[in-house]
């Protein structure tokens, strides 16, 4: 079964731009590197050629991954479907009971997650635990380091 990749409209646009860059610029650059390295002679002992071929493989893999994401993506509405229930696209304010502090997370697909900036994946332990809950619920997320409890204060 194909994995669905949840993206915002902006995230999709950024991936399309990155894909275009890889196809039109990076491919050309690495092709030139391979061509130049071939001119050095014996390919069996040519480290420049080997490095360029490895770079080419990485670029092609990245292109394939981006194409797969774009082919199997679902656009997350700019505003959550419901402000009563947490879903992908929701921004939630939580009370972290262990550290006695409020935290705010935006829940997006794994492609756009950026935990350092408060954007968590719907597939992460915290993100998946929050999906479907309502304001006032206490949610327990099972982390590798142990369980953590949050009280849902607000859904935006």
PDB file of N, CA and C in Angstrom, residues 9-81:
ATOM      1  N   UNK A   9       0.078  23.500   1.088  1.00  0.00           N
ATOM      2  CA  UNK A   9       0.251  24.011  -0.279  1.00  0.00           C
ATOM      3  C   UNK A   9       1.664  24.579  -0.438  1.00  0.00           C
ATOM      4  N   UNK A  10       2.145  25.284   0.589  1.00  0.00           N
ATOM      5  CA  UNK A  10       3.498  25.850   0.556  1.00  0.00           C
ATOM      6  C   UNK A  10       4.553  24.750   0.526  1.00  0.00           C
ATOM      7  N   UNK A  11       4.351  23.700   1.312  1.00  0.00           N
ATOM      8  CA  UNK A  11       5.288  22.586   1.328  1.00  0.00           C
ATOM      9  C   UNK A  11       5.363  21.886  -0.015  1.00  0.00           C
ATOM     10  N   UNK A  12       4.215  21.742  -0.664  1.00  0.00           N
ATOM     11  CA  UNK A  12       4.188  21.121  -1.988  1.00  0.00           C
ATOM     12  C   UNK A  12       4.946  21.994  -2.989  1.00  0.00           C
ATOM     13  N   UNK A  13       4.723  23.290  -2.906  1.00  0.00           N
ATOM     14  CA  UNK A  13       5.402  24.216  -3.815  1.00  0.00           C
ATOM     15  C   UNK A  13       6.923  24.134  -3.622  1.00  0.00           C
ATOM     16  N   UNK A  14       7.366  24.081  -2.380  1.00  0.00           N
ATOM     17  CA  UNK A  14       8.800  23.995  -2.096  1.00  0.00           C
ATOM     18  C   UNK A  14       9.397  22.699  -2.648  1.00  0.00           C
ATOM     19  N   UNK A  15       8.660  21.599  -2.505  1.00  0.00           N
ATOM     20  CA  UNK A  15       9.147  20.333  -3.051  1.00  0.00           C
ATOM     21  C   UNK A  15       9.208  20.369  -4.571  1.00  0.00           C
ATOM     22  N   UNK A  16       8.213  20.973  -5.203  1.00  0.00           N
ATOM     23  CA  UNK A  16       8.224  21.097  -6.658  1.00  0.00           C
ATOM     24  C   UNK A  16       9.418  21.925  -7.123  1.00  0.00           C
ATOM     25  N   UNK A  17       9.737  22.994  -6.397  1.00  0.00           N
ATOM     26  CA  UNK A  17      10.900  23.823  -6.733  1.00  0.00           C
ATOM     27  C   UNK A  17      12.200  23.043  -6.542  1.00  0.00           C
ATOM     28  N   UNK A  18      12.274  22.279  -5.461  1.00  0.00           N
ATOM     29  CA  UNK A  18      13.466  21.470  -5.201  1.00  0.00           C
ATOM     30  C   UNK A  18      13.637  20.417  -6.293  1.00  0.00           C
ATOM     31  N   UNK A  19      12.543  19.782  -6.683  1.00  0.00           N
ATOM     32  CA  UNK A  19      12.590  18.785  -7.750  1.00  0.00           C
ATOM     33  C   UNK A  19      13.075  19.412  -9.053  1.00  0.00           C
ATOM     34  N   UNK A  20      12.553  20.560  -9.390  1.00  0.00           N
ATOM     35  CA  UNK A  20      12.967  21.261 -10.599  1.00  0.00           C
ATOM     36  C   UNK A  20      14.468  21.591 -10.539  1.00  0.00           C
ATOM     37  N   UNK A  21      14.943  22.044  -9.385  1.00  0.00           N
ATOM     38  CA  UNK A  21      16.361  22.354  -9.213  1.00  0.00           C
ATOM     39  C   UNK A  21      17.229  21.106  -9.433  1.00  0.00           C
ATOM     40  N   UNK A  22      16.831  20.001  -8.825  1.00  0.00           N
ATOM     41  CA  UNK A  22      17.598  18.769  -8.981  1.00  0.00           C
ATOM     42  C   UNK A  22      17.615  18.308 -10.435  1.00  0.00           C
ATOM     43  N   UNK A  23      16.482  18.400 -11.102  1.00  0.00           N
ATOM     44  CA  UNK A  23      16.401  17.927 -12.492  1.00  0.00           C
ATOM     45  C   UNK A  23      17.126  18.840 -13.467  1.00  0.00           C
ATOM     46  N   UNK A  24      17.043  20.143 -13.270  1.00  0.00           N
ATOM     47  CA  UNK A  24      17.596  21.066 -14.252  1.00  0.00           C
ATOM     48  C   UNK A  24      19.005  21.544 -13.934  1.00  0.00           C
ATOM     49  N   UNK A  25      19.377  21.596 -12.670  1.00  0.00           N
ATOM     50  CA  UNK A  25      20.691  22.127 -12.313  1.00  0.00           C
ATOM     51  C   UNK A  25      21.636  21.039 -11.802  1.00  0.00           C
ATOM     52  N   UNK A  26      21.217  20.313 -10.765  1.00  0.00           N
ATOM     53  CA  UNK A  26      22.103  19.319 -10.158  1.00  0.00           C
ATOM     54  C   UNK A  26      22.462  18.193 -11.133  1.00  0.00           C
ATOM     55  N   UNK A  27      21.491  17.730 -11.922  1.00  0.00           N
ATOM     56  CA  UNK A  27      21.788  16.672 -12.895  1.00  0.00           C
ATOM     57  C   UNK A  27      22.839  17.136 -13.899  1.00  0.00           C
ATOM     58  N   UNK A  28      22.702  18.358 -14.374  1.00  0.00           N
ATOM     59  CA  UNK A  28      23.640  18.909 -15.347  1.00  0.00           C
ATOM     60  C   UNK A  28      25.031  19.024 -14.724  1.00  0.00           C
ATOM     61  N   UNK A  29      25.091  19.517 -13.484  1.00  0.00           N
ATOM     62  CA  UNK A  29      26.376  19.669 -12.807  1.00  0.00           C
ATOM     63  C   UNK A  29      27.085  18.328 -12.647  1.00  0.00           C
ATOM     64  N   UNK A  30      26.364  17.322 -12.201  1.00  0.00           N
ATOM     65  CA  UNK A  30      27.005  16.021 -11.959  1.00  0.00           C
ATOM     66  C   UNK A  30      27.364  15.343 -13.285  1.00  0.00           C
ATOM     67  N   UNK A  31      26.597  15.564 -14.321  1.00  0.00           N
ATOM     68  CA  UNK A  31      26.938  15.018 -15.635  1.00  0.00           C
ATOM     69  C   UNK A  31      28.257  15.618 -16.121  1.00  0.00           C
ATOM     70  N   UNK A  32      28.445  16.911 -15.880  1.00  0.00           N
ATOM     71  CA  UNK A  32      29.709  17.565 -16.243  1.00  0.00           C
ATOM     72  C   UNK A  32      30.871  16.989 -15.433  1.00  0.00           C
ATOM     73  N   UNK A  33      30.629  16.735 -14.133  1.00  0.00           N
ATOM     74  CA  UNK A  33      31.682  16.159 -13.291  1.00  0.00           C
ATOM     75  C   UNK A  33      32.087  14.773 -13.806  1.00  0.00           C
ATOM     76  N   UNK A  34      31.100  13.978 -14.187  1.00  0.00           N
ATOM     77  CA  UNK A  34      31.371  12.634 -14.706  1.00  0.00           C
ATOM     78  C   UNK A  34      32.160  12.740 -16.010  1.00  0.00           C
ATOM     79  N   UNK A  35      31.749  13.630 -16.875  1.00  0.00           N
ATOM     80  CA  UNK A  35      32.418  13.822 -18.154  1.00  0.00           C
ATOM     81  C   UNK A  35      33.872  14.256 -17.950  1.00  0.00           C
ATOM     82  N   UNK A  36      34.092  15.192 -17.039  1.00  0.00           N
ATOM     83  CA  UNK A  36      35.447  15.662 -16.750  1.00  0.00           C
ATOM     84  C   UNK A  36      36.290  14.535 -16.167  1.00  0.00           C
ATOM     85  N   UNK A  37      35.707  13.774 -15.255  1.00  0.00           N
ATOM     86  CA  UNK A  37      36.436  12.678 -14.614  1.00  0.00           C
ATOM     87  C   UNK A  37      36.800  11.590 -15.620  1.00  0.00           C
ATOM     88  N   UNK A  38      35.958  11.344 -16.606  1.00  0.00           N
ATOM     89  CA  UNK A  38      36.258  10.344 -17.646  1.00  0.00           C
ATOM     90  C   UNK A  38      37.514  10.715 -18.425  1.00  0.00           C
ATOM     91  N   UNK A  39      37.732  12.012 -18.559  1.00  0.00           N
ATOM     92  CA  UNK A  39      38.889  12.484 -19.324  1.00  0.00           C
ATOM     93  C   UNK A  39      40.202  12.167 -18.619  1.00  0.00           C
ATOM     94  N   UNK A  40      40.150  11.840 -17.316  1.00  0.00           N
ATOM     95  CA  UNK A  40      41.367  11.518 -16.570  1.00  0.00           C
ATOM     96  C   UNK A  40      41.898  10.130 -16.897  1.00  0.00           C
ATOM     97  N   UNK A  41      41.138   9.340 -17.662  1.00  0.00           N
ATOM     98  CA  UNK A  41      41.643   8.039 -18.085  1.00  0.00           C
ATOM     99  C   UNK A  41      41.005   6.884 -17.356  1.00  0.00           C
ATOM    100  N   UNK A  42      41.837   5.917 -16.993  1.00  0.00           N
ATOM    101  CA  UNK A  42      41.415   4.638 -16.414  1.00  0.00           C
ATOM    102  C   UNK A  42      40.360   4.828 -15.323  1.00  0.00           C
ATOM    103  N   UNK A  43      39.134   4.368 -15.622  1.00  0.00           N
ATOM    104  CA  UNK A  43      38.018   4.553 -14.682  1.00  0.00           C
ATOM    105  C   UNK A  43      38.123   3.647 -13.458  1.00  0.00           C
ATOM    106  N   UNK A  44      38.865   2.559 -13.559  1.00  0.00           N
ATOM    107  CA  UNK A  44      38.957   1.622 -12.431  1.00  0.00           C
ATOM    108  C   UNK A  44      39.723   2.221 -11.252  1.00  0.00           C
ATOM    109  N   UNK A  45      40.578   3.205 -11.490  1.00  0.00           N
ATOM    110  CA  UNK A  45      41.349   3.837 -10.416  1.00  0.00           C
ATOM    111  C   UNK A  45      41.091   5.338 -10.364  1.00  0.00           C
ATOM    112  N   UNK A  46      39.906   5.751 -10.748  1.00  0.00           N
ATOM    113  CA  UNK A  46      39.597   7.163 -10.874  1.00  0.00           C
ATOM    114  C   UNK A  46      38.645   7.575  -9.758  1.00  0.00           C
ATOM    115  N   UNK A  47      39.190   8.158  -8.693  1.00  0.00           N
ATOM    116  CA  UNK A  47      38.364   8.519  -7.530  1.00  0.00           C
ATOM    117  C   UNK A  47      37.381   9.645  -7.852  1.00  0.00           C
ATOM    118  N   UNK A  48      37.765  10.562  -8.746  1.00  0.00           N
ATOM    119  CA  UNK A  48      36.851  11.635  -9.138  1.00  0.00           C
ATOM    120  C   UNK A  48      35.619  11.067  -9.837  1.00  0.00           C
ATOM    121  N   UNK A  49      35.849  10.073 -10.672  1.00  0.00           N
ATOM    122  CA  UNK A  49      34.739   9.430 -11.389  1.00  0.00           C
ATOM    123  C   UNK A  49      33.822   8.708 -10.402  1.00  0.00           C
ATOM    124  N   UNK A  50      34.439   7.960  -9.488  1.00  0.00           N
ATOM    125  CA  UNK A  50      33.643   7.235  -8.487  1.00  0.00           C
ATOM    126  C   UNK A  50      32.807   8.192  -7.643  1.00  0.00           C
ATOM    127  N   UNK A  51      33.407   9.301  -7.214  1.00  0.00           N
ATOM    128  CA  UNK A  51      32.688  10.286  -6.393  1.00  0.00           C
ATOM    129  C   UNK A  51      31.535  10.910  -7.182  1.00  0.00           C
ATOM    130  N   UNK A  52      31.778  11.230  -8.445  1.00  0.00           N
ATOM    131  CA  UNK A  52      30.725  11.821  -9.274  1.00  0.00           C
ATOM    132  C   UNK A  52      29.586  10.836  -9.503  1.00  0.00           C
ATOM    133  N   UNK A  53      29.904   9.569  -9.704  1.00  0.00           N
ATOM    134  CA  UNK A  53      28.851   8.550  -9.889  1.00  0.00           C
ATOM    135  C   UNK A  53      28.042   8.366  -8.600  1.00  0.00           C
ATOM    136  N   UNK A  54      28.707   8.434  -7.454  1.00  0.00           N
ATOM    137  CA  UNK A  54      27.988   8.342  -6.176  1.00  0.00           C
ATOM    138  C   UNK A  54      27.063   9.537  -6.004  1.00  0.00           C
ATOM    139  N   UNK A  55      27.553  10.713  -6.358  1.00  0.00           N
ATOM    140  CA  UNK A  55      26.725  11.912  -6.274  1.00  0.00           C
ATOM    141  C   UNK A  55      25.525  11.803  -7.213  1.00  0.00           C
ATOM    142  N   UNK A  56      25.750  11.264  -8.394  1.00  0.00           N
ATOM    143  CA  UNK A  56      24.658  11.072  -9.351  1.00  0.00           C
ATOM    144  C   UNK A  56      23.597  10.134  -8.768  1.00  0.00           C
ATOM    145  N   UNK A  57      24.027   9.062  -8.131  1.00  0.00           N
ATOM    146  CA  UNK A  57      23.086   8.111  -7.522  1.00  0.00           C
ATOM    147  C   UNK A  57      22.272   8.789  -6.420  1.00  0.00           C
ATOM    148  N   UNK A  58      22.930   9.614  -5.609  1.00  0.00           N
ATOM    149  CA  UNK A  58      22.221  10.326  -4.537  1.00  0.00           C
ATOM    150  C   UNK A  58      21.180  11.290  -5.112  1.00  0.00           C
ATOM    151  N   UNK A  59      21.555  12.004  -6.153  1.00  0.00           N
ATOM    152  CA  UNK A  59      20.632  12.954  -6.779  1.00  0.00           C
ATOM    153  C   UNK A  59      19.428  12.215  -7.368  1.00  0.00           C
ATOM    154  N   UNK A  60      19.692  11.112  -8.050  1.00  0.00           N
ATOM    155  CA  UNK A  60      18.586  10.347  -8.650  1.00  0.00           C
ATOM    156  C   UNK A  60      17.669   9.770  -7.578  1.00  0.00           C
ATOM    157  N   UNK A  61      18.256   9.329  -6.464  1.00  0.00           N
ATOM    158  CA  UNK A  61      17.440   8.813  -5.354  1.00  0.00           C
ATOM    159  C   UNK A  61      16.564   9.926  -4.776  1.00  0.00           C
ATOM    160  N   UNK A  62      17.143  11.107  -4.608  1.00  0.00           N
ATOM    161  CA  UNK A  62      16.387  12.255  -4.084  1.00  0.00           C
ATOM    162  C   UNK A  62      15.257  12.633  -5.038  1.00  0.00           C
ATOM    163  N   UNK A  63      15.541  12.638  -6.329  1.00  0.00           N
ATOM    164  CA  UNK A  63      14.513  12.937  -7.331  1.00  0.00           C
ATOM    165  C   UNK A  63      13.381  11.927  -7.229  1.00  0.00           C
ATOM    166  N   UNK A  64      13.724  10.645  -7.126  1.00  0.00           N
ATOM    167  CA  UNK A  64      12.691   9.604  -7.019  1.00  0.00           C
ATOM    168  C   UNK A  64      11.849   9.768  -5.757  1.00  0.00           C
ATOM    169  N   UNK A  65      12.492  10.104  -4.642  1.00  0.00           N
ATOM    170  CA  UNK A  65      11.757  10.286  -3.387  1.00  0.00           C
ATOM    171  C   UNK A  65      10.796  11.469  -3.482  1.00  0.00           C
ATOM    172  N   UNK A  66      11.274  12.573  -4.037  1.00  0.00           N
ATOM    173  CA  UNK A  66      10.416  13.757  -4.166  1.00  0.00           C
ATOM    174  C   UNK A  66       9.256  13.471  -5.108  1.00  0.00           C
ATOM    175  N   UNK A  67       9.533  12.802  -6.220  1.00  0.00           N
ATOM    176  CA  UNK A  67       8.455  12.460  -7.158  1.00  0.00           C
ATOM    177  C   UNK A  67       7.419  11.555  -6.497  1.00  0.00           C
ATOM    178  N   UNK A  68       7.881  10.607  -5.677  1.00  0.00           N
ATOM    179  CA  UNK A  68       6.954   9.721  -4.962  1.00  0.00           C
ATOM    180  C   UNK A  68       6.094  10.511  -3.975  1.00  0.00           C
ATOM    181  N   UNK A  69       6.702  11.429  -3.249  1.00  0.00           N
ATOM    182  CA  UNK A  69       5.955  12.250  -2.296  1.00  0.00           C
ATOM    183  C   UNK A  69       4.900  13.071  -3.021  1.00  0.00           C
ATOM    184  N   UNK A  70       5.298  13.729  -4.117  1.00  0.00           N
ATOM    185  CA  UNK A  70       4.357  14.571  -4.858  1.00  0.00           C
ATOM    186  C   UNK A  70       3.241  13.750  -5.496  1.00  0.00           C
ATOM    187  N   UNK A  71       3.575  12.557  -5.956  1.00  0.00           N
ATOM    188  CA  UNK A  71       2.573  11.688  -6.581  1.00  0.00           C
ATOM    189  C   UNK A  71       1.545  11.187  -5.562  1.00  0.00           C
ATOM    190  N   UNK A  72       1.987  11.001  -4.322  1.00  0.00           N
ATOM    191  CA  UNK A  72       1.132  10.417  -3.290  1.00  0.00           C
ATOM    192  C   UNK A  72       0.832  11.400  -2.160  1.00  0.00           C
ATOM    193  N   UNK A  73       0.720  12.690  -2.503  1.00  0.00           N
ATOM    194  CA  UNK A  73       0.473  13.666  -1.447  1.00  0.00           C
ATOM    195  C   UNK A  73      -0.999  14.055  -1.372  1.00  0.00           C
ATOM    196  N   UNK A  74      -1.348  14.474  -0.193  1.00  0.00           N
ATOM    197  CA  UNK A  74      -2.679  15.014   0.061  1.00  0.00           C
ATOM    198  C   UNK A  74      -2.455  16.380   0.697  1.00  0.00           C
ATOM    199  N   UNK A  75      -3.107  17.386   0.141  1.00  0.00           N
ATOM    200  CA  UNK A  75      -2.919  18.741   0.639  1.00  0.00           C
ATOM    201  C   UNK A  75      -3.739  18.942   1.910  1.00  0.00           C
ATOM    202  N   UNK A  76      -3.061  19.433   2.944  1.00  0.00           N
ATOM    203  CA  UNK A  76      -3.706  19.745   4.215  1.00  0.00           C
ATOM    204  C   UNK A  76      -4.341  21.121   4.069  1.00  0.00           C
ATOM    205  N   UNK A  77      -5.610  21.259   4.435  1.00  0.00           N
ATOM    206  CA  UNK A  77      -6.246  22.579   4.348  1.00  0.00           C
ATOM    207  C   UNK A  77      -5.473  23.606   5.170  1.00  0.00           C
ATOM    208  N   UNK A  78      -5.452  24.854   4.699  1.00  0.00           N
ATOM    209  CA  UNK A  78      -4.719  25.894   5.427  1.00  0.00           C
ATOM    210  C   UNK A  78      -5.330  26.127   6.800  1.00  0.00           C
ATOM    211  N   UNK A  79      -6.614  25.903   6.942  1.00  0.00           N
ATOM    212  CA  UNK A  79      -7.275  25.972   8.249  1.00  0.00           C
ATOM    213  C   UNK A  79      -7.758  24.561   8.579  1.00  0.00           C
ATOM    214  N   UNK A  80      -7.563  24.113   9.816  1.00  0.00           N
ATOM    215  CA  UNK A  80      -8.011  22.771  10.180  1.00  0.00           C
ATOM    216  C   UNK A  80      -9.510  22.596   9.916  1.00  0.00           C
ATOM    217  N   UNK A  81      -9.887  21.356   9.622  1.00  0.00           N
ATOM    218  CA  UNK A  81     -11.279  21.035   9.349  1.00  0.00           C
ATOM    219  C   UNK A  81     -12.151  21.360  10.559  1.00  0.00           C
TER     220      UNK A  81
END
